[in-house]
mmCIF file of C-alpha atoms in Angstrom:
data_model
loop_
_atom_site.group_PDB
_atom_site.id
_atom_site.type_symbol
_atom_site.label_atom_id
_atom_site.label_comp_id
_atom_site.label_asym_id
_atom_site.label_seq_id
_atom_site.Cartn_x
_atom_site.Cartn_y
_atom_site.Cartn_z
ATOM 1 C CA MET A 1 -17.499 9.557 -6.647
ATOM 2 C CA LEU A 2 -17.246 5.820 -7.277
ATOM 3 C CA ALA A 3 -15.740 6.264 -10.749
ATOM 4 C CA GLU A 4 -13.281 8.835 -9.381
ATOM 5 C CA SER A 5 -12.221 6.476 -6.586
ATOM 6 C CA LEU A 6 -11.603 3.629 -9.009
ATOM 7 C CA ALA A 7 -9.661 5.909 -11.379
ATOM 8 C CA LEU A 8 -7.539 7.257 -8.504
ATOM 9 C CA SER A 9 -6.888 3.705 -7.373
ATOM 10 C CA ALA A 10 -5.771 2.707 -10.891
ATOM 11 C CA VAL A 11 -3.459 5.715 -11.147
ATOM 12 C CA LEU A 12 -1.875 4.997 -7.751
ATOM 13 C CA PHE A 13 -1.438 1.344 -8.706
ATOM 14 C CA SER A 14 0.265 2.348 -11.962
ATOM 15 C CA ILE A 15 2.609 4.721 -10.132
ATOM 16 C CA GLY A 16 3.481 1.908 -7.708
ATOM 17 C CA ALA A 17 4.118 -0.529 -10.570
ATOM 18 C CA ILE A 18 6.311 2.018 -12.348
ATOM 19 C CA GLY A 19 8.244 2.494 -9.116
ATOM 20 C CA VAL A 20 8.829 -1.250 -8.773
ATOM 21 C CA LEU A 21 10.145 -1.412 -12.335
ATOM 22 C CA THR A 22 12.346 1.690 -12.299
ATOM 23 C CA ARG A 23 14.001 1.719 -8.860
ATOM 24 C CA ARG A 24 16.991 -0.298 -7.726
ATOM 25 C CA ASN A 25 16.876 0.249 -3.986
ATOM 26 C CA ALA A 26 15.224 -2.833 -2.441
ATOM 27 C CA ILE A 27 13.589 -0.836 0.383
ATOM 28 C CA VAL A 28 12.070 1.667 -2.044
ATOM 29 C CA ILE A 29 10.744 -1.237 -4.145
ATOM 30 C CA PHE A 30 9.106 -2.617 -1.012
ATOM 31 C CA MET A 31 7.466 0.730 -0.362
ATOM 32 C CA CYS A 32 6.184 0.777 -3.960
ATOM 33 C CA VAL A 33 4.532 -2.596 -3.312
ATOM 34 C CA GLU A 34 2.878 -1.063 -0.244
ATOM 35 C CA LEU A 35 1.570 1.755 -2.440
ATOM 36 C CA MET A 36 0.060 -0.821 -4.813
ATOM 37 C CA LEU A 37 -1.619 -2.595 -1.881
ATOM 38 C CA ASN A 38 -3.011 0.756 -0.748
ATOM 39 C CA ALA A 39 -4.446 1.397 -4.211
ATOM 40 C CA VAL A 40 -6.211 -1.967 -4.128
ATOM 41 C CA ASN A 41 -7.583 -1.143 -0.668
ATOM 42 C CA LEU A 42 -9.136 2.023 -2.072
ATOM 43 C CA THR A 43 -10.930 -0.076 -4.690
ATOM 44 C CA PHE A 44 -12.257 -2.412 -2.005
ATOM 45 C CA VAL A 45 -13.542 0.458 0.141
ATOM 46 C CA ALA A 46 -15.163 2.242 -2.812
ATOM 47 C CA LEU A 47 -16.915 -0.914 -4.017
ATOM 48 C CA SER A 48 -18.088 -1.795 -0.515
ATOM 49 C CA LYS A 49 -20.542 1.071 -1.038
ATOM 50 C CA VAL A 50 -22.272 -0.891 -3.779
ATOM 51 C CA TYR A 51 -21.662 -4.552 -2.934
ATOM 52 C CA GLY A 52 -21.789 -4.737 0.854
ATOM 53 C CA MET A 53 -19.387 -4.702 3.789
ATOM 54 C CA ALA A 54 -17.241 -7.666 2.678
ATOM 55 C CA GLY A 55 -14.913 -5.218 0.917
ATOM 56 C CA GLN A 56 -14.015 -3.464 4.149
ATOM 57 C CA VAL A 57 -13.450 -6.777 5.907
ATOM 58 C CA PHE A 58 -11.100 -7.739 3.103
ATOM 59 C CA VAL A 59 -9.180 -4.475 3.558
ATOM 60 C CA ILE A 60 -8.423 -5.578 7.135
ATOM 61 C CA PHE A 61 -7.004 -8.856 5.794
ATOM 62 C CA VAL A 62 -4.957 -7.030 3.158
ATOM 63 C CA MET A 63 -3.466 -4.795 5.858
ATOM 64 C CA THR A 64 -2.568 -7.825 7.997
ATOM 65 C CA VAL A 65 -0.869 -9.512 5.049
ATOM 66 C CA ALA A 66 0.944 -6.246 4.253
ATOM 67 C CA ALA A 67 2.224 -6.042 7.831
ATOM 68 C CA ALA A 68 3.428 -9.661 7.755
ATOM 69 C CA GLU A 69 5.034 -9.109 4.358
ATOM 70 C CA ALA A 70 6.811 -5.962 5.556
ATOM 71 C CA ALA A 71 8.193 -7.755 8.629
ATOM 72 C CA VAL A 72 9.531 -10.771 6.711
ATOM 73 C CA GLY A 73 10.698 -8.731 3.710
ATOM 74 C CA LEU A 74 12.650 -6.276 5.825
ATOM 75 C CA ALA A 75 14.225 -9.155 7.758
ATOM 76 C CA ILE A 76 15.364 -10.611 4.416
ATOM 77 C CA ILE A 77 16.754 -7.195 3.401
ATOM 78 C CA ILE A 78 18.688 -6.996 6.682
ATOM 79 C CA ALA A 79 20.075 -10.508 6.124
ATOM 80 C CA ILE A 80 21.139 -9.614 2.564
ATOM 81 C CA PHE A 81 22.713 -6.370 3.759
ATOM 82 C CA ARG A 82 24.746 -8.300 6.301
ATOM 83 C CA HIS A 83 26.221 -10.467 3.532
ATOM 84 C CA LYS A 84 26.595 -7.933 0.715
ATOM 85 C CA GLN A 85 26.748 -4.536 2.454
ATOM 86 C CA THR A 86 24.266 -3.195 -0.100
ATOM 87 C CA VAL A 87 20.545 -3.157 -0.863
ATOM 88 C CA ASN A 88 21.042 -2.191 -4.498
ATOM 89 C CA LEU A 89 19.421 -4.874 -6.630
ATOM 90 C CA GLU A 90 22.123 -4.507 -9.301
ATOM 91 C CA ASN A 91 24.553 -6.173 -6.905
ATOM 92 C CA ILE A 92 22.176 -8.911 -5.739
ATOM 93 C CA ASN A 93 22.173 -11.345 -8.663
ATOM 94 C CA LEU A 94 22.963 -14.752 -7.183
ATOM 95 C CA LEU A 95 20.117 -16.379 -9.132
ATOM 96 C CA LYS A 96 21.337 -15.084 -12.479
ATOM 97 C CA GLY A 97 23.409 -18.239 -13.120
ATOM 98 C CA MET B 1 -24.962 14.118 -6.733
ATOM 99 C CA PRO B 2 -22.879 14.796 -3.657
ATOM 100 C CA ASN B 3 -22.682 18.422 -2.659
ATOM 101 C CA PHE B 4 -20.039 20.823 -3.892
ATOM 102 C CA PHE B 5 -17.942 20.879 -0.700
ATOM 103 C CA TYR B 6 -17.709 17.064 -0.693
ATOM 104 C CA GLN B 7 -16.655 16.964 -4.330
ATOM 105 C CA VAL B 8 -14.011 19.682 -3.936
ATOM 106 C CA ASN B 9 -12.492 17.896 -0.956
ATOM 107 C CA PHE B 10 -12.570 14.544 -2.708
ATOM 108 C CA TYR B 11 -10.731 15.878 -5.757
ATOM 109 C CA LEU B 12 -8.321 17.901 -3.598
ATOM 110 C CA PHE B 13 -7.189 14.931 -1.531
ATOM 111 C CA GLY B 14 -7.149 12.670 -4.577
ATOM 112 C CA LEU B 15 -4.826 15.076 -6.379
ATOM 113 C CA ILE B 16 -2.610 15.424 -3.294
ATOM 114 C CA ALA B 17 -2.425 11.622 -3.130
ATOM 115 C CA ILE B 18 -1.357 11.377 -6.790
ATOM 116 C CA GLY B 19 1.159 14.213 -6.392
ATOM 117 C CA SER B 20 2.672 12.631 -3.279
ATOM 118 C CA ALA B 21 2.861 9.250 -5.011
ATOM 119 C CA ILE B 22 4.718 10.778 -7.964
ATOM 120 C CA ALA B 23 7.073 12.583 -5.572
ATOM 121 C CA PHE B 24 7.525 9.271 -3.743
ATOM 122 C CA VAL B 25 8.727 7.298 -6.776
ATOM 123 C CA THR B 26 11.028 10.073 -7.980
ATOM 124 C CA ARG B 27 12.893 10.907 -4.726
ATOM 125 C CA ARG B 28 16.483 9.656 -4.502
ATOM 126 C CA SER B 29 16.688 9.486 -0.738
ATOM 127 C CA PRO B 30 14.784 6.566 0.849
ATOM 128 C CA VAL B 31 13.793 8.733 3.839
ATOM 129 C CA ALA B 32 12.213 11.419 1.638
ATOM 130 C CA ALA B 33 10.457 8.704 -0.367
ATOM 131 C CA ALA B 34 9.076 7.116 2.815
ATOM 132 C CA LEU B 35 7.747 10.455 4.096
ATOM 133 C CA TRP B 36 6.004 11.159 0.772
ATOM 134 C CA LEU B 37 4.439 7.699 0.964
ATOM 135 C CA VAL B 38 3.170 8.517 4.466
ATOM 136 C CA ASN B 39 1.573 11.641 2.966
ATOM 137 C CA THR B 40 -0.153 9.507 0.316
ATOM 138 C CA MET B 41 -1.458 7.187 3.018
ATOM 139 C CA PHE B 42 -2.883 10.084 5.033
ATOM 140 C CA CYS B 43 -4.718 11.318 1.914
ATOM 141 C CA LEU B 44 -6.102 7.825 1.378
ATOM 142 C CA ALA B 45 -7.258 7.776 5.015
ATOM 143 C CA VAL B 46 -9.165 11.021 4.364
ATOM 144 C CA LEU B 47 -10.780 9.440 1.297
ATOM 145 C CA TYR B 48 -11.760 6.353 3.332
ATOM 146 C CA VAL B 49 -13.514 8.571 5.874
ATOM 147 C CA MET B 50 -15.278 10.424 3.044
ATOM 148 C CA LEU B 51 -16.376 7.067 1.603
ATOM 149 C CA GLU B 52 -17.929 6.272 4.996
ATOM 150 C CA ALA B 53 -15.346 3.681 6.003
ATOM 151 C CA GLN B 54 -14.350 5.511 9.189
ATOM 152 C CA PHE B 55 -12.867 2.475 10.920
ATOM 153 C CA ILE B 56 -10.727 1.636 7.877
ATOM 154 C CA GLY B 57 -9.525 5.255 7.837
ATOM 155 C CA VAL B 58 -8.425 5.037 11.474
ATOM 156 C CA ILE B 59 -6.717 1.683 10.883
ATOM 157 C CA GLN B 60 -4.996 3.155 7.810
ATOM 158 C CA VAL B 61 -3.426 5.904 9.923
ATOM 159 C CA LEU B 62 -2.588 3.626 12.868
ATOM 160 C CA VAL B 63 -1.322 0.521 11.078
ATOM 161 C CA TYR B 64 -0.062 1.733 7.707
ATOM 162 C CA ALA B 65 1.219 5.241 8.353
ATOM 163 C CA GLY B 66 1.961 4.541 12.006
ATOM 164 C CA ALA B 67 3.385 1.026 12.224
ATOM 165 C CA ILE B 68 4.434 -0.281 8.804
ATOM 166 C CA MET B 69 6.104 2.930 7.640
ATOM 167 C CA VAL B 70 7.908 3.290 10.977
ATOM 168 C CA VAL B 71 9.316 -0.211 10.457
ATOM 169 C CA PHE B 72 10.541 0.870 7.009
ATOM 170 C CA LEU B 73 12.172 4.025 8.385
ATOM 171 C CA PHE B 74 13.643 1.980 11.232
ATOM 172 C CA VAL B 75 15.328 -0.382 8.758
ATOM 173 C CA VAL B 76 16.616 2.584 6.727
ATOM 174 C CA MET B 77 18.126 3.954 9.948
ATOM 175 C CA LEU B 78 19.477 0.562 11.051
ATOM 176 C CA LEU B 79 21.269 -0.067 7.754
ATOM 177 C CA ASN B 80 22.366 3.589 7.527
ATOM 178 C CA LEU B 81 20.837 4.032 4.060
ATOM 179 C CA GLY B 82 19.578 7.574 4.592
ATOM 180 C CA GLU B 83 22.077 9.001 2.132
ATOM 181 C CA PRO B 84 21.098 8.622 -1.525
ATOM 182 C CA SER B 85 23.412 6.022 -3.065
ATOM 183 C CA GLU B 86 26.270 7.267 -5.248
ATOM 184 C CA ILE B 87 25.224 4.876 -8.057
ATOM 185 C CA ALA B 88 22.081 6.145 -9.771
ATOM 186 C CA ASP B 89 19.068 4.542 -8.100
ATOM 187 C CA ILE B 90 16.815 4.860 -11.133
ATOM 188 C CA ARG B 91 17.285 2.084 -13.700
ATOM 189 C CA GLY B 92 18.551 2.703 -17.235
ATOM 190 C CA LYS B 93 16.504 3.317 -20.353
ATOM 191 C CA TRP B 94 15.120 -0.247 -20.639
ATOM 192 C CA GLY B 95 13.581 -0.114 -17.174
ATOM 193 C CA LYS B 96 12.082 3.279 -17.936
ATOM 194 C CA LEU B 97 10.771 2.063 -21.299
ATOM 195 C CA VAL B 98 9.108 -1.025 -19.796
ATOM 196 C CA ALA B 99 7.665 1.067 -16.965
ATOM 197 C CA ALA B 100 6.298 3.668 -19.380
ATOM 198 C CA LEU B 101 4.723 0.928 -21.537
ATOM 199 C CA LEU B 102 3.146 -0.687 -18.485
ATOM 200 C CA GLY B 103 1.818 2.654 -17.319
ATOM 201 C CA ILE B 104 0.320 3.346 -20.753
ATOM 202 C CA VAL B 105 -1.317 -0.110 -20.835
ATOM 203 C CA LEU B 106 -2.806 0.296 -17.354
ATOM 204 C CA LEU B 107 -4.095 3.793 -18.069
ATOM 205 C CA ALA B 108 -5.506 2.603 -21.422
ATOM 206 C CA GLN B 109 -7.424 -0.075 -19.546
ATOM 207 C CA VAL B 110 -8.817 2.584 -17.219
ATOM 208 C CA ALA B 111 -9.804 4.720 -20.199
ATOM 209 C CA ALA B 112 -11.396 1.752 -21.981
ATOM 210 C CA LEU B 113 -13.389 0.773 -18.903
ATOM 211 C CA SER B 114 -14.435 4.302 -17.957
ATOM 212 C CA GLY B 115 -17.033 4.387 -20.725
ATOM 213 C CA LYS B 116 -18.763 1.275 -19.360
ATOM 214 C CA ARG B 117 -21.845 1.446 -17.229
ATOM 215 C CA MET B 118 -20.826 1.949 -13.623
ATOM 216 C CA PRO B 119 -22.888 0.819 -10.647
ATOM 217 C CA GLU B 120 -25.247 3.541 -9.458
ATOM 218 C CA PRO B 121 -23.322 6.724 -8.560
ATOM 219 C CA PHE B 122 -23.600 7.148 -4.854
ATOM 220 C CA ILE B 123 -24.777 9.999 -2.718
ATOM 221 C CA PRO B 124 -22.987 10.406 0.648
ATOM 222 C CA GLY B 125 -25.068 8.781 3.357
ATOM 223 C CA THR B 126 -26.533 6.106 1.101
ATOM 224 C CA GLY B 127 -25.340 2.659 0.061
ATOM 225 C CA TYR B 128 -24.615 -0.547 1.949
ATOM 226 C CA ASP B 129 -21.850 0.750 4.145
ATOM 227 C CA ALA B 130 -23.619 3.945 5.193
ATOM 228 C CA GLN B 131 -26.655 1.843 6.154
ATOM 229 C CA ALA B 132 -24.449 -0.603 8.069
ATOM 230 C CA VAL B 133 -22.726 2.275 9.902
ATOM 231 C CA ARG B 134 -26.125 3.658 10.878
ATOM 232 C CA ASP B 135 -27.303 0.258 12.127
ATOM 233 C CA LEU B 136 -24.209 -1.100 13.858
ATOM 234 C CA GLY B 137 -21.785 1.831 14.260
ATOM 235 C CA ALA B 138 -18.470 2.408 12.499
ATOM 236 C CA VAL B 139 -16.629 -0.431 14.261
ATOM 237 C CA GLY B 140 -19.549 -2.817 14.556
ATOM 238 C CA SER B 141 -20.302 -2.672 10.851
ATOM 239 C CA VAL B 142 -16.843 -4.128 10.134
ATOM 240 C CA ALA B 143 -16.738 -6.429 13.161
ATOM 241 C CA GLN B 144 -20.120 -8.043 12.486
ATOM 242 C CA PRO B 145 -19.095 -9.789 9.217
ATOM 243 C CA LEU B 146 -15.481 -10.199 10.369
ATOM 244 C CA PHE B 147 -16.378 -12.289 13.413
ATOM 245 C CA ASN B 148 -19.283 -14.176 11.832
ATOM 246 C CA GLU B 149 -18.917 -14.968 8.152
ATOM 247 C CA TYR B 150 -15.131 -14.531 7.996
ATOM 248 C CA LEU B 151 -14.200 -16.004 11.372
ATOM 249 C CA LEU B 152 -12.123 -18.826 9.898
ATOM 250 C CA ALA B 153 -10.161 -16.401 7.706
ATOM 251 C CA PHE B 154 -9.648 -14.177 10.750
ATOM 252 C CA GLU B 155 -8.208 -17.062 12.780
ATOM 253 C CA LEU B 156 -5.968 -18.060 9.864
ATOM 254 C CA THR B 157 -4.684 -14.474 9.763
ATOM 255 C CA SER B 158 -3.481 -14.852 13.340
ATOM 256 C CA ILE B 159 -1.502 -17.942 12.314
ATOM 257 C CA LEU B 160 -0.053 -15.954 9.397
ATOM 258 C CA LEU B 161 1.071 -13.221 11.791
ATOM 259 C CA LEU B 162 2.648 -15.785 14.129
ATOM 260 C CA VAL B 163 4.545 -17.365 11.215
ATOM 261 C CA ALA B 164 5.655 -13.900 10.045
ATOM 262 C CA ILE B 165 6.938 -12.960 13.520
ATOM 263 C CA VAL B 166 8.891 -16.207 13.921
ATOM 264 C CA GLY B 167 10.171 -15.973 10.341
ATOM 265 C CA ALA B 168 11.328 -12.376 10.768
ATOM 266 C CA VAL B 169 13.213 -13.239 13.960
ATOM 267 C CA VAL B 170 14.835 -16.337 12.449
ATOM 268 C CA ILE B 171 15.858 -14.601 9.213
ATOM 269 C CA GLY B 172 16.962 -11.379 10.866
ATOM 270 C CA ARG B 173 19.093 -12.765 13.668
ATOM 271 C CA ARG B 174 22.855 -13.185 13.374
ATOM 272 C CA ARG B 175 23.718 -16.848 12.794
ATOM 273 C CA GLN B 176 25.873 -18.708 15.296
ATOM 274 C CA ILE B 177 28.087 -19.965 12.440
ATOM 275 C CA ASP B 178 28.984 -16.397 11.526
ATOM 276 C CA ALA B 179 30.117 -15.666 15.067
ATOM 277 C CA ARG B 180 32.488 -18.601 15.214
#
């Protein structure tokens, strides 16, 4: 089941990466990043079977960082929405020069 | 080898997770996408429990599906983004092309690595974590290393959370200059 877990994790990560590259809605892109973090967590849990409990401890840290990232990222999205009235990344191009 | 029932359930929930993830990236409406992502996370929680990481499974449901996704849905509601946008949300052909190439590369890596020698295939109830769960319990087996070897990292995480809370409040609040 270890190989299957790692393969599933890779597939979920790829789907998340494809989502980040193909969507324009900033909130959906954020959720795709969460999916990628989840895929990595699955790898950690599966490998903790073979290499010891450190993997599961690391999953806790990944979840904490994900929570912090979601809080700050969504605050940024709210701030952008207040200025631009949109979360579509096509219209948010201040850094394009 | 694990028994038949275990294998069937593992594949079943794995396939549901992949199907929900595909549905998640293809939905137009952010609310539908978020609910499909919650479904994926529940499937992953089931897999964590089957991999004998019971505590991680519970935390997955409570923190990820329960807290983080509710924050996402809350922001969707707050900004009134529930309707799919009139402009197409999916990027044009270049975005799709790059995404397809990336997907092919990642899956090729998986295929290339799948022939390599894997660590010993596990039987349910064996391995480090199953032994740790038997010795210390589902919570204790995670808490023991967390509060001993990784104590410094744990304390730093609390600082990270504090910074994130303050940052979210500062960024999210309406500025005084705007009000004037």
